[in-house]
mmCIF file of C-alpha atoms in Angstrom:
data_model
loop_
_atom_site.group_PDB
_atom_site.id
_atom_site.type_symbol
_atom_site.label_atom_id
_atom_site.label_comp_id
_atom_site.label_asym_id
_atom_site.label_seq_id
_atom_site.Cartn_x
_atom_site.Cartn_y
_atom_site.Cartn_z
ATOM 1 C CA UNK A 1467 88.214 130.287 181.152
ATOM 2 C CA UNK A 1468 87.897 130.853 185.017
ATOM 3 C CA UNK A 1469 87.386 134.239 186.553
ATOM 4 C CA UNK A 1470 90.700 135.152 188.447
ATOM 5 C CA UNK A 1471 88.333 134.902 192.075
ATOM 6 C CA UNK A 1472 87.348 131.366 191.228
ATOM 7 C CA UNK A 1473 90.675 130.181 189.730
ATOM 8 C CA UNK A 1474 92.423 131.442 193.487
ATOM 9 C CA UNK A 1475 89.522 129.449 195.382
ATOM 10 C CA UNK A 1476 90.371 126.306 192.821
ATOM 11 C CA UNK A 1477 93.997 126.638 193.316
ATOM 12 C CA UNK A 1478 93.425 126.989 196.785
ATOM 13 C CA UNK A 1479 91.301 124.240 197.821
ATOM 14 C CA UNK A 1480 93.693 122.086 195.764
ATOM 15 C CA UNK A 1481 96.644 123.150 198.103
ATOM 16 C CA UNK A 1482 94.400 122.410 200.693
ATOM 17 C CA UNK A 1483 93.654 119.211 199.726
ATOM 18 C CA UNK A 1484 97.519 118.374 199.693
ATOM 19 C CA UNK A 1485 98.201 119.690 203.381
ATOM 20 C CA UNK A 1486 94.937 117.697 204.690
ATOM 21 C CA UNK A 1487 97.307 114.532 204.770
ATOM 22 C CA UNK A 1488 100.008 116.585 206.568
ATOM 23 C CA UNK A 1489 98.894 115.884 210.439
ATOM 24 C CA UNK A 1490 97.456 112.436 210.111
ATOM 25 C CA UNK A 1491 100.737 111.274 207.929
ATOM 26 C CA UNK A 1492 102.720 113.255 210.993
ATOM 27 C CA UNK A 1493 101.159 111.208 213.407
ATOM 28 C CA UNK A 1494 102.138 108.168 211.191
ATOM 29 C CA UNK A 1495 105.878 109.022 210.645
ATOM 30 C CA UNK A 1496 106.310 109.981 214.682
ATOM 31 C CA UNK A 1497 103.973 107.015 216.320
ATOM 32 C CA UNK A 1498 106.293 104.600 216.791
ATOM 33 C CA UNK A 1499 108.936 106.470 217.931
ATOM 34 C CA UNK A 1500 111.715 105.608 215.211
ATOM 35 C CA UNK A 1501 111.940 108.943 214.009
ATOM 36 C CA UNK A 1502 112.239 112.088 216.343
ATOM 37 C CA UNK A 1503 110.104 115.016 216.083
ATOM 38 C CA UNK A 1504 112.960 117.187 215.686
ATOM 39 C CA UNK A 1505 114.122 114.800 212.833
ATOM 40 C CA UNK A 1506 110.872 114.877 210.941
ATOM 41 C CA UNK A 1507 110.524 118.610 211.528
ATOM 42 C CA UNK A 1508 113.690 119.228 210.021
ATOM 43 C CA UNK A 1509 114.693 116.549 207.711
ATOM 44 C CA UNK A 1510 111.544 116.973 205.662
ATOM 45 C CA UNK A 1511 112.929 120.968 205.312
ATOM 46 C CA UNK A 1512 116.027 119.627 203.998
ATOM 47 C CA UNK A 1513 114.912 117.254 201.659
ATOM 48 C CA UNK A 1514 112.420 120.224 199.791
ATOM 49 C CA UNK A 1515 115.400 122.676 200.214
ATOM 50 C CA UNK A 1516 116.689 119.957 197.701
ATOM 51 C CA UNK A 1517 113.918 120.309 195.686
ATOM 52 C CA UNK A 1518 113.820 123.693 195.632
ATOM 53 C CA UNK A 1519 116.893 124.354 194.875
ATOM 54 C CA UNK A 1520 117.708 122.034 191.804
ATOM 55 C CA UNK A 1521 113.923 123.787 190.461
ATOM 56 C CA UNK A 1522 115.483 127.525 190.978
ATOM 57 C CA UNK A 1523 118.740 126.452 189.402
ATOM 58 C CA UNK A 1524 117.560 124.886 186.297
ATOM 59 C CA UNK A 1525 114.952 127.714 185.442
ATOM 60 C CA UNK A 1526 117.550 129.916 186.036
ATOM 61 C CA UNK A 1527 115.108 132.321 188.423
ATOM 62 C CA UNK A 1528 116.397 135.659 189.222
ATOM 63 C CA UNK A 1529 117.674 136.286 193.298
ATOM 64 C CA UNK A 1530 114.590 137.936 195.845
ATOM 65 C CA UNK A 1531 116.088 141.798 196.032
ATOM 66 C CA UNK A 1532 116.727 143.959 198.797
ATOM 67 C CA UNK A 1533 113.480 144.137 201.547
ATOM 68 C CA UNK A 1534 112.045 140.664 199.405
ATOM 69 C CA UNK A 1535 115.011 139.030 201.730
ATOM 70 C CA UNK A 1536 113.942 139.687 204.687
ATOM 71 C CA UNK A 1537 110.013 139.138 203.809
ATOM 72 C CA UNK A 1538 111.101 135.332 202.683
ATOM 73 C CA UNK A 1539 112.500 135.214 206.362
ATOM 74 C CA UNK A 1540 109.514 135.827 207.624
ATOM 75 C CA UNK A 1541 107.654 132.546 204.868
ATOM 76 C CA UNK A 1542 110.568 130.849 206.446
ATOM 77 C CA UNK A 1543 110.343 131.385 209.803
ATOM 78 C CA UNK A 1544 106.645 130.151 209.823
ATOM 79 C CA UNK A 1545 106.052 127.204 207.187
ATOM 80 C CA UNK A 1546 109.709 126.237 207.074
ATOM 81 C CA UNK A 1547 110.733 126.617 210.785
ATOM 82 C CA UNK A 1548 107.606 127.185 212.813
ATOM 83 C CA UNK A 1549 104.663 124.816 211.673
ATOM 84 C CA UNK A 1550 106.495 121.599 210.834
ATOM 85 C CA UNK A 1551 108.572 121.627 214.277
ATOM 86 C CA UNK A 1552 106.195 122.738 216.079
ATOM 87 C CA UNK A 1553 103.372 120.161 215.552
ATOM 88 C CA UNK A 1554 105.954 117.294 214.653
ATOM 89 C CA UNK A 1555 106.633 117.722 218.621
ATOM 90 C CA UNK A 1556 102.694 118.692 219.662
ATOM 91 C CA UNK A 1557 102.243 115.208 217.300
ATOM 92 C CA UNK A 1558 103.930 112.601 219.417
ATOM 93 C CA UNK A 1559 101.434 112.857 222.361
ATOM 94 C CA UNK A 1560 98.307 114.551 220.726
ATOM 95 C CA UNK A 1561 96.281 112.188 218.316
ATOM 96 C CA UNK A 1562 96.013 113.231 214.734
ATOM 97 C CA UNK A 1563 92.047 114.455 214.896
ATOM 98 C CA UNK A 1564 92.384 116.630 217.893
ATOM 99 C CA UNK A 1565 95.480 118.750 215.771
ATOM 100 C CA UNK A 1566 93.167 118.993 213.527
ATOM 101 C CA UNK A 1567 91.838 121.555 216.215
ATOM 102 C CA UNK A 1568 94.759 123.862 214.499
ATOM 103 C CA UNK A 1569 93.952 123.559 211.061
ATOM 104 C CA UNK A 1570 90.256 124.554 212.283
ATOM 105 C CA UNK A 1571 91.754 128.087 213.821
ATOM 106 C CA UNK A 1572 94.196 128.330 210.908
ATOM 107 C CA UNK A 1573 91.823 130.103 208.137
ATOM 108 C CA UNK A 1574 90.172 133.134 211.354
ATOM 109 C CA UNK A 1575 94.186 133.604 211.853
ATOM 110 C CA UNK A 1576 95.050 133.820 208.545
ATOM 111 C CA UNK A 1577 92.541 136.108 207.614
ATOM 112 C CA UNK A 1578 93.150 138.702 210.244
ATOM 113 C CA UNK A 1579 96.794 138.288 209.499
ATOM 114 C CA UNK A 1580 95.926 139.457 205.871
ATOM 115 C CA UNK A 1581 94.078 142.313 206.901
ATOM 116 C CA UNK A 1582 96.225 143.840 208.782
ATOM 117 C CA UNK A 1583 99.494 142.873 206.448
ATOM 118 C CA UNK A 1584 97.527 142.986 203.095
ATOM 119 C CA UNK A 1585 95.116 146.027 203.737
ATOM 120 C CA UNK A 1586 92.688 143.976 202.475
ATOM 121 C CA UNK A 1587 88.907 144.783 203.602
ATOM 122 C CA UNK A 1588 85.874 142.001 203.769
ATOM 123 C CA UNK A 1589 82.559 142.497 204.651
ATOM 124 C CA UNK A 1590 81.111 141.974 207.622
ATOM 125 C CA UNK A 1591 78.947 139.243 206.326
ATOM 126 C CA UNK A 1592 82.718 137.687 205.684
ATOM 127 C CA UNK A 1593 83.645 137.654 209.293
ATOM 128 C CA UNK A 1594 80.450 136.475 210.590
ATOM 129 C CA UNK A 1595 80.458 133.579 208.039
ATOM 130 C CA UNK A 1596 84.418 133.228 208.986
ATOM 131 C CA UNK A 1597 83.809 133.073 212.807
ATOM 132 C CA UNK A 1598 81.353 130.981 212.137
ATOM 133 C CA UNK A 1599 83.095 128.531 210.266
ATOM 134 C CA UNK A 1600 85.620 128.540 212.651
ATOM 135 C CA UNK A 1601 83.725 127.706 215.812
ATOM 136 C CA UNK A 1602 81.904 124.988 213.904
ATOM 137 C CA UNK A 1603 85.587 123.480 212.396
ATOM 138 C CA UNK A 1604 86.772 123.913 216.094
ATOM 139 C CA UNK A 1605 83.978 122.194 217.925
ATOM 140 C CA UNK A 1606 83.860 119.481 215.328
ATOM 141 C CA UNK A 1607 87.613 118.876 215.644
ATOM 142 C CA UNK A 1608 86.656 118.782 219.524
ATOM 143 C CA UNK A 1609 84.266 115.995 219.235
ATOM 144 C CA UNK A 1610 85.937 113.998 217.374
ATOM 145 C CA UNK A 1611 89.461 114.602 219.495
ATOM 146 C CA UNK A 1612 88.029 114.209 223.074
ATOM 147 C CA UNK A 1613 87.163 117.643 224.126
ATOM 148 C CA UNK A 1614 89.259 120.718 225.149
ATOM 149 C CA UNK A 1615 89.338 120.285 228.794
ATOM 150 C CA UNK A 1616 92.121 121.516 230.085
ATOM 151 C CA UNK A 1617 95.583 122.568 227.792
ATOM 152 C CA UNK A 1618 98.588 120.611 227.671
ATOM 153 C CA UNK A 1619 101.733 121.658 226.229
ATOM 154 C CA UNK A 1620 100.956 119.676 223.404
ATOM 155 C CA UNK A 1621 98.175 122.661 222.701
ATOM 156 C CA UNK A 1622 100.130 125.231 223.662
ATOM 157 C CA UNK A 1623 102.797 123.748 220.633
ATOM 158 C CA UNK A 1624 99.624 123.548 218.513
ATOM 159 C CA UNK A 1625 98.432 127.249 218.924
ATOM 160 C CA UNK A 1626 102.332 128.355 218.208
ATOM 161 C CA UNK A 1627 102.023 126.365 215.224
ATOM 162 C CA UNK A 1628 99.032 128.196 214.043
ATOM 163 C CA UNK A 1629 100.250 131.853 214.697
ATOM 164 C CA UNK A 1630 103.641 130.786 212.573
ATOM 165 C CA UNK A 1631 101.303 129.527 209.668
ATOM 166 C CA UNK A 1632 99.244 132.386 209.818
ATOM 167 C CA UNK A 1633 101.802 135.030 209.182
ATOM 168 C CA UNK A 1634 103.880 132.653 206.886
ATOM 169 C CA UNK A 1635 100.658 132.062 204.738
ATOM 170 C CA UNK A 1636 99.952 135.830 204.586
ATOM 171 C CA UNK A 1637 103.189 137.074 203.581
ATOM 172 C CA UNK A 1638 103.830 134.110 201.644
ATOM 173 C CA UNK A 1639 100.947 135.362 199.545
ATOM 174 C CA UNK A 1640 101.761 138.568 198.973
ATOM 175 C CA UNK A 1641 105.376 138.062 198.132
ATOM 176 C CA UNK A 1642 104.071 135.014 195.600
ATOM 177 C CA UNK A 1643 102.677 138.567 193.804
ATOM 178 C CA UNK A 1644 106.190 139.408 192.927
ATOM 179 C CA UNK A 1645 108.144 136.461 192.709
ATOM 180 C CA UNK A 1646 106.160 133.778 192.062
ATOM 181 C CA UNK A 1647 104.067 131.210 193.739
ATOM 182 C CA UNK A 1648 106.784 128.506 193.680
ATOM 183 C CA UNK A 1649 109.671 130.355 193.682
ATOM 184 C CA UNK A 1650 108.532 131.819 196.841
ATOM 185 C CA UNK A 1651 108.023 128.883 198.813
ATOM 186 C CA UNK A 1652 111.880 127.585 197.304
ATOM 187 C CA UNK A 1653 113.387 130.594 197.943
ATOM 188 C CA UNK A 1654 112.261 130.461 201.691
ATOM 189 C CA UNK A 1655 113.308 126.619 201.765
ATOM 190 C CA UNK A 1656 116.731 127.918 200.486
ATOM 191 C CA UNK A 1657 117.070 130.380 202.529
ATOM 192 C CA UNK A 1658 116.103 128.229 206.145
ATOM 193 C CA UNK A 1659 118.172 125.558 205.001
ATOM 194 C CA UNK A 1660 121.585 126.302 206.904
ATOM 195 C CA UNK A 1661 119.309 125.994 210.387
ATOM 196 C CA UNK A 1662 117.223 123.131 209.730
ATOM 197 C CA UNK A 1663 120.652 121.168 208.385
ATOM 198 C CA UNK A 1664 121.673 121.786 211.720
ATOM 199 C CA UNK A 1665 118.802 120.811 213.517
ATOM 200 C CA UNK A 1666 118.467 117.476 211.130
ATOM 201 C CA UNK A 1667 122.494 116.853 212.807
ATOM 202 C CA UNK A 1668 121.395 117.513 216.308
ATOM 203 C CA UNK A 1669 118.545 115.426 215.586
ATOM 204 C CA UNK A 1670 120.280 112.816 214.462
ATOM 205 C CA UNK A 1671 123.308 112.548 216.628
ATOM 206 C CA UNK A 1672 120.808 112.506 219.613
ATOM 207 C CA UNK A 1673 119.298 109.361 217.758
ATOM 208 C CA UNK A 1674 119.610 107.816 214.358
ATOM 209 C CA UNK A 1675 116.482 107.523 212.641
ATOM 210 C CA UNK A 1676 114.443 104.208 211.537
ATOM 211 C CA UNK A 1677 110.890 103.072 210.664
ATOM 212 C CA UNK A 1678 108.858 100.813 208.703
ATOM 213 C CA UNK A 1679 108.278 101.316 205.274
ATOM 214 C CA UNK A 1680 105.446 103.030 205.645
ATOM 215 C CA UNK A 1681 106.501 105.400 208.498
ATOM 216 C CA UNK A 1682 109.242 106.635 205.532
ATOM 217 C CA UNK A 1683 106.411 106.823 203.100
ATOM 218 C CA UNK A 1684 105.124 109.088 204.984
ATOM 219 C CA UNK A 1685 107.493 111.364 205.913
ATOM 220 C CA UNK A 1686 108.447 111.305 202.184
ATOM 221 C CA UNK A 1687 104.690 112.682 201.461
ATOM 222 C CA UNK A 1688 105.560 115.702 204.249
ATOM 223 C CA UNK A 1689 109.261 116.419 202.188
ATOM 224 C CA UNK A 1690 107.797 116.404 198.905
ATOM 225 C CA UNK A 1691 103.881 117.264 198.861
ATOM 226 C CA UNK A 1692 103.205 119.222 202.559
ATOM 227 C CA UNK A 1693 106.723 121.185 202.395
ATOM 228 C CA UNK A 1694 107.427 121.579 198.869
ATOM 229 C CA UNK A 1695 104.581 120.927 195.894
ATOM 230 C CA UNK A 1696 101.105 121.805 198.160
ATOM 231 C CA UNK A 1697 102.690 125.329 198.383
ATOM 232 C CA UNK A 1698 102.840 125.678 194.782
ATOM 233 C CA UNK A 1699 99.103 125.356 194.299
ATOM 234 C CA UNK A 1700 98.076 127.250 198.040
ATOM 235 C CA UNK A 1701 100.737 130.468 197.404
ATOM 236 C CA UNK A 1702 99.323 130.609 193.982
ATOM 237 C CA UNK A 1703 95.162 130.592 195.267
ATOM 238 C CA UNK A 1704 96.616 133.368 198.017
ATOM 239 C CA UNK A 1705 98.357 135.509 195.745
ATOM 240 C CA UNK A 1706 95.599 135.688 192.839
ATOM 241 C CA UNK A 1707 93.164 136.166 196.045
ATOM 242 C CA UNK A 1708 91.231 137.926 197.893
ATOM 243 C CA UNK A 1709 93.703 136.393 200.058
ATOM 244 C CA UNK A 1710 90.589 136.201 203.392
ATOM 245 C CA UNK A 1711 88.739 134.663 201.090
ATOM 246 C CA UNK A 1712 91.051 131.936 199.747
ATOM 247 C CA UNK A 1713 92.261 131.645 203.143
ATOM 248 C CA UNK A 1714 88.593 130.245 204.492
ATOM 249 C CA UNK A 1715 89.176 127.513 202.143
ATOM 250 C CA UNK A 1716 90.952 125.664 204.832
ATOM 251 C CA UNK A 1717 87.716 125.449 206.744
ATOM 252 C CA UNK A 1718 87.319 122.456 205.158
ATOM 253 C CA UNK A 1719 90.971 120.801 205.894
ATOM 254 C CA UNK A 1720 89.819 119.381 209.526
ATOM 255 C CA UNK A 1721 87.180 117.398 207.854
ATOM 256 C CA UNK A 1722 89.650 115.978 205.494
ATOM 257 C CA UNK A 1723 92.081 115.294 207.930
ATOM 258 C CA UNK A 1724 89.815 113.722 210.233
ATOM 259 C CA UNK A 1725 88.581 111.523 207.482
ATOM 260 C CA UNK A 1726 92.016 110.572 206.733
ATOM 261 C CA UNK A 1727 92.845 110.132 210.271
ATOM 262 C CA UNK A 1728 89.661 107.724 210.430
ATOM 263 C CA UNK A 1729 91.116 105.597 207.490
ATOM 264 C CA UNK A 1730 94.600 105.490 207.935
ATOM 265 C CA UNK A 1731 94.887 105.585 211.833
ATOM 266 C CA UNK A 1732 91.630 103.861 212.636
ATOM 267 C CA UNK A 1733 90.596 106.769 214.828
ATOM 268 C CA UNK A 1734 86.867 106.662 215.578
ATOM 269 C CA UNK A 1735 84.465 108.568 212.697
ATOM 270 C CA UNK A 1736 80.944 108.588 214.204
ATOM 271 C CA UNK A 1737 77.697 110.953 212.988
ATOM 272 C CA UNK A 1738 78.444 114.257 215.181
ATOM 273 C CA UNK A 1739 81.496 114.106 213.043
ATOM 274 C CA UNK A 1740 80.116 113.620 209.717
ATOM 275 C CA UNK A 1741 77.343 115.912 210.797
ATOM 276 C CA UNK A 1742 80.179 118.601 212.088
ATOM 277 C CA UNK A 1743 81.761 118.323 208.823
ATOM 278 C CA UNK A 1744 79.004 119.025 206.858
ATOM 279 C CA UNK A 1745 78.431 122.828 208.659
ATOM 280 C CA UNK A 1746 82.117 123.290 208.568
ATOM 281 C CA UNK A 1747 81.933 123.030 204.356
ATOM 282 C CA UNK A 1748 78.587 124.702 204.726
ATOM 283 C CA UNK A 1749 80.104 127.440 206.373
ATOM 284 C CA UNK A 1750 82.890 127.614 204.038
ATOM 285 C CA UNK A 1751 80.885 127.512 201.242
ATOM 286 C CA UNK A 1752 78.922 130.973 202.369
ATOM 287 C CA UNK A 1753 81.853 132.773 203.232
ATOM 288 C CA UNK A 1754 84.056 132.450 199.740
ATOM 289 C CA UNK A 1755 80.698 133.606 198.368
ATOM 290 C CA UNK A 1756 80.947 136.474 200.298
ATOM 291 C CA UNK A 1757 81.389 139.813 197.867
ATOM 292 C CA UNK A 1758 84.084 141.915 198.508
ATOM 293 C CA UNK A 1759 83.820 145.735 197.528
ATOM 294 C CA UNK A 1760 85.618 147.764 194.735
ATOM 295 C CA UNK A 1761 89.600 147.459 196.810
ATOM 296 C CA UNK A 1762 90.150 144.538 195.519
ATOM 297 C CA UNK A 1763 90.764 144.488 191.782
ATOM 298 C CA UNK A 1764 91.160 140.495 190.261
ATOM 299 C CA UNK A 1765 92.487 142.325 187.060
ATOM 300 C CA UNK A 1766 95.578 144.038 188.819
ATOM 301 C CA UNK A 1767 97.058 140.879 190.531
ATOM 302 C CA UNK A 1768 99.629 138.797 188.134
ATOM 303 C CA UNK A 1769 101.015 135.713 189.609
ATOM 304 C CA UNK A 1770 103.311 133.836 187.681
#
């Protein structure tokens, strides 16, 4: 049987290795131009509200009380709301390895995010390793995207995109300590539903939506895996935790998504990149074996 530490990692790096697909098959669904931004952004939030909803309903789960409202607002606000819309839009100009330049500040942000919401206190051998890891992820990502010369508003979309996953991923995980892993994740789907059914009417009013079969493919994979089932296995890795130290998991999510940029997109893979991925695992790899000191207790968190 696993120790609690390395069952959150595995459960972790499995979410992980669902939302890896999530900017190279957003690049897919919104090349062409068929499909909006605002309709992917939305639609795909509508379609796991679905989801969610028929799962709640047929387990019969009991209602979020009280404060636990307002707290799946704020999972809501960034992983139903913030992160898909924003980077659907920062996706139509931006090619899919240099967002990968957000996934590569995603685990730094997440981690502070946790501190300061969590109370949760790493070494500083953690937060070297975690800078570390990040500036490696990021200037990886940069080679293989171009270069950061300059912002556009595309990266300006990207680094909003990375704040709302941050705090959504943070509170996410400590709410999944109460409710759930997957019932948290629904319940915010539920609950942001209303908006993005309006949005997916604006959205399509301005312009109905078409594609090739594999542009609906994709966006199928962001409805069902990146908005609805990845969360199941990432909220569960947060909330058994250390939640920093799950969190650095995602170190290794550019590398994956460049890779799958690479094969499905035919965007250029050369050695710095290959090279750049191996000291962004490597990096990874030191931090989650970073120890943590006697405030975190693997015994006292129960995740159902």
């Amino acid at each position: 049987m696993l120790s609690p530490s390395r069952a959150g990692l595995g459960w972790g790096l499995l979410g992980v290795a669902a939302f890896s697909f999530t900017v190279p098959f957003t690049r897919v669904a919104v090349e062409s131009g068929g499909m909006s931004p605002l309709f992917i952004g939305s639609a795909r939030a509508v379609v796991a509200a679905l989801l969610a909803a028929v799962a709640l309903a047929s387990t019969r789960q009991r209602l979020p009380r009280g404060r636990q409202w307002g707290r799946v607002a704020i999972v809501a606000g960034g992983v139903v709301v913030g992160f898909p819309v924003l980077t659907s839009f920062a996706l139509t100009t931006a090619p899919a390895s240099h967002g990968a330049v957000v996934i590569a500040l995603l685990p730094a942000a997440t981690a502070v995010t946790a501190v300061l919401r969590g109370h949760e206190r790493p070494p500083r051998s953690f937060w070297l390793m975690a800078t570390a890891g990040a500036i490696a992820a990021v200037v990886f990502a940069a080679l293989q995207g171009g270069g950061l010369s300059g912002l556009h508003w595309s990266d300006l979309l990207l680094f909003g995109a990375v704040v709302a996953a941050a705090i959504g991923y943070a509170e996410g995980g400590l709410l999944a300590r109460e409710l759930g892993a997957w019932q948290t994740v629904s319940w915010a789907l539920v609950l942001a539903a209303p908006l993005m059914i309006v949005l997916t009417g604006v959205s399509l009013a301005q312009r109905p939506p078409s594609g090739t079969p594999i542009e609906w493919a994709a966006f199928a994979y962001l409805a069902v895996v990146s908005m609805f089932l990845g969360f199941f296995a990432w909220y569960r890795g947060l909330a058994i935790g250390p939640m920093v130290r799950v969190s650095q998991i995602q170190l290794v999510q550019p590398v994956l998504s460049i890779c799958w940029a690479a094969l499905f997109l035919h965007e250029r893979l050369t050695w710095p990149t290959v090279l750049g991925g191996i000291a962004v695992i490597a990096c990874a790899g030191i931090a989650v074996r970073a120890r943590f000191g006697s405030e975190f207790s693997p015994g006292s968190t129960r995740v159902r």
